[in-house]
CSV table of C-alpha atoms in Angstrom, one decimal:
chain,number,residue,atom,x,y,z
A,1333,GLU,CA,69.1,101.7,94.8
A,1334,VAL,CA,72.9,102.1,95.1
A,1335,VAL,CA,74.2,100.5,98.3
A,1336,LEU,CA,77.7,100.1,99.6
A,1337,VAL,CA,78.3,97.7,102.5
A,1338,GLN,CA,81.6,97.8,104.2
A,1339,SER,CA,83.3,95.1,106.4
A,1340,GLY,CA,83.2,95.4,110.1
A,1341,ALA,CA,85.4,97.2,112.6
A,1342,GLU,CA,89.1,96.3,112.8
A,1343,VAL,CA,91.5,96.3,115.7
A,1344,ARG,CA,95.2,96.1,114.7
A,1345,LYS,CA,98.5,96.4,116.3
A,1346,PRO,CA,101.1,98.8,115.0
A,1347,GLY,CA,103.2,97.4,112.2
A,1348,THR,CA,100.5,95.0,111.0
A,1349,SER,CA,98.2,95.2,108.0
A,1350,MET,CA,94.5,95.4,107.4
A,1351,LYS,CA,92.1,94.8,104.5
A,1352,ILE,CA,88.6,96.4,104.2
A,1353,SER,CA,86.0,95.3,101.8
A,1354,CYS,CA,83.3,97.4,100.1
A,1355,LYS,CA,80.4,95.3,98.6
A,1356,THR,CA,78.4,97.3,96.1
A,1357,SER,CA,74.9,96.8,94.6
A,1358,GLY,CA,72.4,98.7,92.6
A,1359,TYR,CA,74.6,99.8,89.7
A,1360,THR,CA,77.0,98.4,87.2
A,1361,PHE,CA,80.2,98.0,89.2
A,1362,THR,CA,82.6,98.4,86.3
A,1363,ASP,CA,81.1,101.7,85.1
A,1364,TYR,CA,82.1,103.8,88.1
A,1365,TYR,CA,85.1,104.5,90.2
A,1366,ILE,CA,85.5,103.4,93.8
A,1367,HIS,CA,87.2,106.0,96.1
A,1368,TRP,CA,88.6,105.6,99.5
A,1369,VAL,CA,88.4,108.4,102.1
A,1370,ARG,CA,89.4,108.3,105.7
A,1371,GLN,CA,88.5,110.4,108.7
A,1372,ALA,CA,90.5,110.4,111.9
A,1373,PRO,CA,88.4,110.8,115.1
A,1374,GLY,CA,87.1,114.4,115.3
A,1375,LYS,CA,89.1,115.4,112.2
A,1376,GLY,CA,88.4,116.1,108.5
A,1377,LEU,CA,88.3,114.0,105.4
A,1378,GLU,CA,91.4,112.6,103.7
A,1379,TRP,CA,91.3,111.3,100.2
A,1380,MET,CA,93.3,108.1,99.9
A,1381,GLY,CA,92.9,107.0,96.3
A,1382,PHE,CA,90.6,105.4,93.7
A,1383,ILE,CA,90.3,102.4,91.5
A,1384,PHE,CA,88.4,102.0,88.3
A,1385,PRO,CA,87.2,98.4,88.3
A,1386,GLN,CA,86.7,98.3,84.6
A,1387,ASN,CA,90.4,98.3,83.9
A,1388,GLY,CA,92.0,98.2,87.3
A,1389,GLU,CA,93.4,101.8,87.0
A,1390,THR,CA,94.5,103.1,90.4
A,1391,VAL,CA,95.6,106.4,91.7
A,1392,TYR,CA,96.9,106.8,95.2
A,1393,SER,CA,97.6,109.7,97.5
A,1394,GLU,CA,101.4,110.2,97.6
A,1395,LYS,CA,101.2,110.2,101.3
A,1396,LEU,CA,100.1,106.6,101.4
A,1397,GLN,CA,101.9,105.4,98.3
A,1398,GLY,CA,103.7,102.1,99.0
A,1399,ARG,CA,101.4,101.2,101.9
A,1400,VAL,CA,98.0,101.2,100.3
A,1401,THR,CA,96.7,98.9,97.6
A,1402,LEU,CA,93.3,99.1,96.1
A,1403,THR,CA,91.8,96.1,94.3
A,1404,ALA,CA,88.4,95.2,92.9
A,1405,ASP,CA,86.7,91.8,92.3
A,1406,THR,CA,84.4,92.4,89.4
A,1407,SER,CA,82.8,88.9,89.8
A,1408,ALA,CA,81.6,90.0,93.3
A,1409,ASP,CA,81.1,93.7,92.7
A,1410,THR,CA,83.4,94.3,95.6
A,1411,ALA,CA,86.3,96.6,96.2
A,1412,PHE,CA,89.1,96.2,98.7
A,1413,MET,CA,91.6,98.5,100.5
A,1414,ASP,CA,94.8,97.0,101.9
A,1415,LEU,CA,96.9,99.2,104.2
A,1416,THR,CA,100.2,97.9,105.6
A,1417,SER,CA,102.7,98.9,108.2
A,1418,LEU,CA,99.9,100.4,110.3
A,1419,LYS,CA,100.7,103.3,112.6
A,1420,SER,CA,98.7,104.9,115.4
A,1421,ASP,CA,97.7,107.8,113.1
A,1422,ASP,CA,96.1,105.3,110.7
A,1423,ALA,CA,93.3,105.0,113.3
A,1424,ALA,CA,90.2,106.3,111.5
A,1425,LEU,CA,86.8,105.7,109.9
A,1426,TYR,CA,87.5,104.5,106.4
A,1427,TYR,CA,84.9,105.2,103.8
A,1428,CYS,CA,84.4,103.7,100.3
A,1429,ALA,CA,82.4,105.8,97.9
A,1430,THR,CA,81.4,105.4,94.2
A,1431,GLY,CA,81.2,108.0,91.5
A,1432,ASP,CA,83.1,109.3,88.6
A,1433,ARG,CA,86.8,109.9,88.4
A,1434,PHE,CA,86.6,112.8,90.8
A,1435,LEU,CA,83.2,112.9,92.5
A,1436,LYS,CA,81.8,110.6,95.1
A,1437,PHE,CA,78.1,110.2,94.6
A,1438,PHE,CA,77.3,107.4,97.0
A,1439,TRP,CA,79.1,106.6,100.2
A,1440,GLY,CA,79.4,103.5,102.4
A,1441,PRO,CA,78.8,103.7,106.1
A,1442,GLY,CA,82.5,103.6,107.0
A,1443,THR,CA,84.7,101.0,108.7
A,1444,LEU,CA,86.2,101.9,112.1
A,1445,VAL,CA,89.9,101.0,112.4
A,1446,THR,CA,91.7,101.1,115.7
A,1447,VAL,CA,95.4,100.8,115.9
A,1448,SER,CA,96.8,100.0,119.4
A,1449,SER,CA,99.4,97.9,121.0
B,1467,GLU,CA,99.8,119.5,97.0
B,1468,VAL,CA,96.9,121.9,96.7
B,1469,VAL,CA,95.9,123.2,100.1
B,1470,LEU,CA,92.3,124.2,100.7
B,1471,THR,CA,91.5,126.6,103.5
B,1472,GLN,CA,87.9,126.9,104.6
B,1473,SER,CA,86.6,129.8,106.5
B,1474,PRO,CA,85.2,130.3,109.0
B,1475,GLY,CA,86.1,127.3,111.0
B,1476,THR,CA,82.8,127.5,112.8
B,1477,LEU,CA,79.7,129.5,111.8
B,1478,SER,CA,77.0,130.1,114.4
B,1479,LEU,CA,73.7,131.1,112.9
B,1480,SER,CA,70.0,130.8,113.6
B,1481,PRO,CA,67.3,128.9,111.5
B,1482,GLY,CA,66.1,131.2,108.8
B,1483,ASP,CA,69.4,132.9,108.4
B,1484,GLY,CA,71.6,132.7,105.3
B,1485,ALA,CA,75.1,131.2,105.4
B,1486,THR,CA,78.2,131.9,103.3
B,1487,LEU,CA,81.1,129.4,103.5
B,1488,SER,CA,84.4,130.1,101.8
B,1489,CYS,CA,87.0,127.8,100.4
B,1490,GLY,CA,90.4,129.3,99.3
B,1491,THR,CA,92.9,127.3,97.3
B,1492,SER,CA,96.6,127.5,97.3
B,1493,GLN,CA,96.7,127.2,93.5
B,1494,THR,CA,94.4,128.5,90.8
B,1495,LEU,CA,91.9,125.9,89.9
B,1496,ARG,CA,89.2,125.6,87.2
B,1497,SER,CA,85.6,125.8,88.3
B,1498,VAL,CA,85.1,122.2,87.4
B,1499,ASP,CA,87.7,121.2,90.0
B,1500,ILE,CA,85.7,122.2,93.1
B,1501,ALA,CA,83.0,120.1,94.9
B,1502,TRP,CA,81.2,120.6,98.2
B,1503,TYR,CA,80.2,117.9,100.6
B,1504,GLN,CA,77.9,118.0,103.7
B,1505,GLN,CA,78.5,115.7,106.7
B,1506,LYS,CA,76.0,115.4,109.5
B,1507,PRO,CA,77.0,114.0,112.8
B,1508,GLY,CA,77.3,110.2,112.7
B,1509,GLN,CA,76.7,110.1,108.9
B,1510,SER,CA,78.7,109.6,105.8
B,1511,PRO,CA,79.4,112.7,103.7
B,1512,ARG,CA,77.0,113.7,100.9
B,1513,LEU,CA,77.8,115.4,97.6
B,1514,LEU,CA,76.1,118.8,97.4
B,1515,ILE,CA,77.7,120.8,94.6
B,1516,TYR,CA,80.2,119.9,91.9
B,1517,SER,CA,81.9,121.9,89.2
B,1518,SER,CA,81.7,124.8,91.7
B,1519,SER,CA,78.0,125.5,91.0
B,1520,ILE,CA,76.1,122.5,89.9
B,1521,ARG,CA,73.8,120.9,92.4
B,1522,ALA,CA,74.0,117.2,92.8
B,1523,THR,CA,70.8,115.1,92.2
B,1524,GLY,CA,68.2,115.8,94.9
B,1525,ILE,CA,69.9,118.8,96.4
B,1526,PRO,CA,67.5,121.7,96.9
B,1527,ASP,CA,68.1,125.1,95.3
B,1528,LYS,CA,68.7,126.7,98.7
B,1529,PHE,CA,72.3,125.4,98.2
B,1530,SER,CA,74.3,127.3,95.7
B,1531,GLY,CA,78.0,127.4,94.8
B,1532,SER,CA,80.1,129.9,93.0
B,1533,GLY,CA,83.7,131.1,92.5
B,1534,SER,CA,86.7,130.9,90.3
B,1535,GLY,CA,90.5,130.9,90.5
B,1536,THR,CA,91.4,130.6,94.2
B,1537,ASP,CA,88.2,131.6,95.9
B,1538,PHE,CA,85.0,129.5,96.0
B,1539,THR,CA,81.8,129.9,98.0
B,1540,LEU,CA,79.0,127.8,99.2
B,1541,THR,CA,75.8,129.7,100.0
B,1542,ILE,CA,72.9,128.3,101.9
B,1543,SER,CA,69.7,130.2,102.2
B,1544,ARG,CA,66.9,130.0,104.7
B,1545,LEU,CA,68.7,127.7,107.1
B,1546,GLU,CA,66.7,124.8,108.5
B,1547,PRO,CA,67.7,122.6,111.5
B,1548,GLU,CA,68.8,119.8,109.1
B,1549,ASP,CA,71.3,122.1,107.4
B,1550,PHE,CA,73.5,122.4,110.5
B,1551,ALA,CA,76.4,120.2,109.7
B,1552,VAL,CA,80.0,120.2,108.6
B,1553,TYR,CA,80.7,121.3,105.1
B,1554,TYR,CA,83.9,120.3,103.1
B,1555,CYS,CA,85.2,121.6,99.8
B,1556,GLN,CA,87.4,119.3,97.7
B,1557,GLN,CA,89.5,119.9,94.7
B,1558,SER,CA,90.1,117.5,91.8
B,1559,GLY,CA,92.6,119.7,89.9
B,1560,SER,CA,95.6,117.7,90.9
B,1561,SER,CA,96.4,114.6,92.9
B,1562,PRO,CA,96.1,114.3,95.8
B,1563,TYR,CA,92.5,115.4,95.7
B,1564,THR,CA,92.6,117.3,98.9
B,1565,PHE,CA,89.7,118.4,101.1
B,1566,GLY,CA,89.5,121.5,103.1
B,1567,GLN,CA,89.5,121.2,106.9
B,1568,GLY,CA,85.7,121.8,107.0
B,1569,THR,CA,83.4,124.5,108.3
B,1570,LYS,CA,81.1,123.6,111.1
B,1571,LEU,CA,77.7,125.3,110.8
B,1572,GLU,CA,76.1,125.3,114.2
B,1573,ILE,CA,72.9,126.6,115.7
B,1574,LYS,CA,73.3,129.9,117.5
């Protein structure tokens, strides 16, 4: 059974950074992509980017380019999402999901991020 | 950036009805570029359809997808209470891989 476990809720001040983890199990971590998608309260889904753990390839949304970094620890089957220079509109539920280059077959439960001074 | 426009924003129907959800794209896309996701309240999204018309594993045949070019459709037959949710289309034709704003399917 594929399971994605995400780190707990975060509360950050504007201008600071955060790092969310996504621990996977039930499949070969290096065979599939890890996508990150966020959802602001009451809003729709926003694709942020993906990483292919096998070779470290990353593709980021241009909107977040320069502020987001995706990494993967293949020894721990865990992916990470770093977001810097946080703003109020970064407050959202952040999902990791695994799948192929484009599709997201299995999703994590989400990590709630609050940005407030 | 490819913009996806879903219509209607909200669809009010009764159990047993059929539903037709639309996704229009700002650029011509290949059929393989469109996927549909379902999100129930308080839950993570779930992949329903990919390549416009292929059902994901475990998805019942009451869900079907179609379309080409700039117009894509998700059809749901014989609505059941568990089908009332928000549905998103997503394109993978060019980065950023944008989602539509969603169609909320609610019980009438």
